[in-house]
XYZ file of C-alpha atoms in Angstrom:
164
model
C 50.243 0.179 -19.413
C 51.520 -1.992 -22.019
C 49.890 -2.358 -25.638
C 48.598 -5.643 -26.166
C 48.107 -6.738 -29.551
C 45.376 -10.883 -29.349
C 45.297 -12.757 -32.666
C 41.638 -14.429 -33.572
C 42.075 -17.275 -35.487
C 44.212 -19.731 -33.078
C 44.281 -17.664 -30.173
C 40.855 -17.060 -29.393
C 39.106 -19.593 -31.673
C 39.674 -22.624 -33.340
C 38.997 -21.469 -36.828
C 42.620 -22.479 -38.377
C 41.383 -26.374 -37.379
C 37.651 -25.923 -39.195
C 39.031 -24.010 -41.874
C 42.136 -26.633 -42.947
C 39.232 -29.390 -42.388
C 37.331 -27.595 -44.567
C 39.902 -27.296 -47.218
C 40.943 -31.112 -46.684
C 37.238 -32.110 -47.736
C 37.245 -29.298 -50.689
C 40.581 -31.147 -52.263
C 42.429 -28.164 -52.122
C 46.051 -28.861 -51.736
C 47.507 -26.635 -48.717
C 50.567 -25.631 -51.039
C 48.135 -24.129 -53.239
C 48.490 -20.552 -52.508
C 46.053 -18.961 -55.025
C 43.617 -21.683 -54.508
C 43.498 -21.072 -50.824
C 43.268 -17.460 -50.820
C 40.463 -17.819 -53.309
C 38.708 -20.128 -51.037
C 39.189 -17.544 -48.016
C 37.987 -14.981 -49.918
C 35.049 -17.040 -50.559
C 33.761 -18.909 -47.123
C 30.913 -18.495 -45.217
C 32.359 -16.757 -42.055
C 29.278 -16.376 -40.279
C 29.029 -20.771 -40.726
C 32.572 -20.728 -39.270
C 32.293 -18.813 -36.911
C 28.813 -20.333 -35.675
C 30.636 -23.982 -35.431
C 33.850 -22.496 -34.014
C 34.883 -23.000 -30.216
C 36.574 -20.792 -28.020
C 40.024 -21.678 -27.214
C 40.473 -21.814 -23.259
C 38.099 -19.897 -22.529
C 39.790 -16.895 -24.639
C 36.391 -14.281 -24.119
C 36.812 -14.833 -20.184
C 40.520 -14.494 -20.070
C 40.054 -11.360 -21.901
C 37.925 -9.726 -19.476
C 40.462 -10.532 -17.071
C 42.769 -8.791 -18.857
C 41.119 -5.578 -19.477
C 39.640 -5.955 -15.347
C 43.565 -5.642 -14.731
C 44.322 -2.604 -16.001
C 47.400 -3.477 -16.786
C 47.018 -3.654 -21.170
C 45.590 -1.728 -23.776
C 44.182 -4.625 -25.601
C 43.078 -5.044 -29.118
C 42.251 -7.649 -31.375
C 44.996 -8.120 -34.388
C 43.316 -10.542 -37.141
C 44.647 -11.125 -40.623
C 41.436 -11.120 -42.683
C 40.794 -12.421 -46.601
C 37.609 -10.304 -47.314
C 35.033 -7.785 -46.421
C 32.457 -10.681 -45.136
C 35.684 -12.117 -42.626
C 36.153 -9.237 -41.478
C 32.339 -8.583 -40.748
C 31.161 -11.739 -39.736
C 34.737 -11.434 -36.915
C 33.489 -7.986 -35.951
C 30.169 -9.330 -35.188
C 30.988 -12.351 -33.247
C 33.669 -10.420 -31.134
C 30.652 -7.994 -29.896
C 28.618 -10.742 -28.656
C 31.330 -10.971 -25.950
C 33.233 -7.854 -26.027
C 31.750 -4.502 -26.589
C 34.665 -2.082 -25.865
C 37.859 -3.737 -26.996
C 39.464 -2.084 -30.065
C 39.465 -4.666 -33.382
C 41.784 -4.063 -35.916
C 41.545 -6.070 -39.282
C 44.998 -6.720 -41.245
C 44.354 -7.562 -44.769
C 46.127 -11.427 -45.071
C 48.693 -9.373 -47.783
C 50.149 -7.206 -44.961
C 51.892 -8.286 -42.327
C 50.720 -7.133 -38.870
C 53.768 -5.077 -38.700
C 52.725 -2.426 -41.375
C 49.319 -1.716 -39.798
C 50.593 -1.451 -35.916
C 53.936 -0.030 -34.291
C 55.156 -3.340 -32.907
C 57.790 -1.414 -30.688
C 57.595 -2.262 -27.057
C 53.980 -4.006 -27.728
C 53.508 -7.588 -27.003
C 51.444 -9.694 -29.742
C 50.116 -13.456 -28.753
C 49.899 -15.197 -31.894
C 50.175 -18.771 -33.256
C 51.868 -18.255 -36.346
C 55.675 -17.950 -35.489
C 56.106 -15.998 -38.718
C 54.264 -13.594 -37.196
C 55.628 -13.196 -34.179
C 59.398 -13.207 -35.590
C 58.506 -10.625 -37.678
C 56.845 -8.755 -34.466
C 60.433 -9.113 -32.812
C 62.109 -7.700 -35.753
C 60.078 -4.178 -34.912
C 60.789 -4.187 -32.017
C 58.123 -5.668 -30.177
C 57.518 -8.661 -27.686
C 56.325 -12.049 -29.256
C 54.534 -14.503 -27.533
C 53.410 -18.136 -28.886
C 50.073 -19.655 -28.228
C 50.095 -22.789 -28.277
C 47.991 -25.801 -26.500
C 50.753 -28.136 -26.570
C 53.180 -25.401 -25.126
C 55.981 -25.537 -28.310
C 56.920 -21.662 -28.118
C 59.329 -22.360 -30.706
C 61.915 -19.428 -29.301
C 59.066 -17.448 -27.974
C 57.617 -17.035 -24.569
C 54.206 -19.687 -24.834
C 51.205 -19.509 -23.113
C 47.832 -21.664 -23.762
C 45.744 -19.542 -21.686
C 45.183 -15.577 -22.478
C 45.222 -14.687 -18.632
C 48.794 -16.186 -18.157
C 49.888 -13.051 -19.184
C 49.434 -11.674 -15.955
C 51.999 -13.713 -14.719
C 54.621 -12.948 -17.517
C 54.156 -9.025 -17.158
């Protein structure tokens, strides 16, 4: 069974797009790294994550996954605060009670908190996933319009049947 490491935001739901609309509408310049973090730290998660869709059906793909037998899944989500990292727990249970969710704070990369080696991760953010491959793991790019920059891409979570 391989370990199989799902990023939230992008992969599972469309927070990135609500949250950069949200920023666009504050006037906060994307390039503004302290300003951002400082709005992270301070948004209404549980709003987000009440206006937030599911990506492709992420939940359902899941459950295929985990019906296969053929992962040990777990949720890997870079977090800003306490209240993200609530608010993400929360939502997760409505739909999944026994998957493992592990919260990376946004400072550490994913890399620190989880033995990458042999493990695939399905992420968005190349940066991510090229530092995944660096340790040793398997990287693969979600992304709707299929751009896996280098990367196995998928734009549906139970296409990884297929690929292992």
């Amino acid at each position: 069974m391989k370990n199989l490491y799902i990023d939230f935001d992008g992969v599972i739901c469309n927070t990135i797009e609500i949250t950069y609309k949200m920023l666009e509408e504050s006037g906060i310049d994307i390039k503004d790294q302290e300003k951002v973090t400082e709005f992270y730290q301070n948004l209404d998660w549980k709003h987000v994550l009440d206006i937030c869709e599911i990506i492709n059906d992420g939940m359902d793909n899941i459950k295929k996954l985990i019906s296969s037998g053929k992962f040990n899944i777990a949720i890997l989500t870079h977090v800003n605060s306490i209240n993200e990292t609530i608010e993400k727990v929360k939502f997760i249970r409505k739909y999944l009670k026994d998957v493992t969710i592990i919260p990376v704070p946004k400072a550490i990369s994913k890399t620190r908190m989880i033995n990458a080696r042999f493990s695939i991760l399905v992420d968005d953010y190349s940066v991510n996933l090229n530092e995944w491959k660096e340790a040793g793991g398997i990287g693969v790019r979600f992304d709707l319009d299929m751009d896996g920059k280098g990367f196995l891409v998928i734009d549906h979570l139970d296409e990884l049947l297929e690929l292992f």
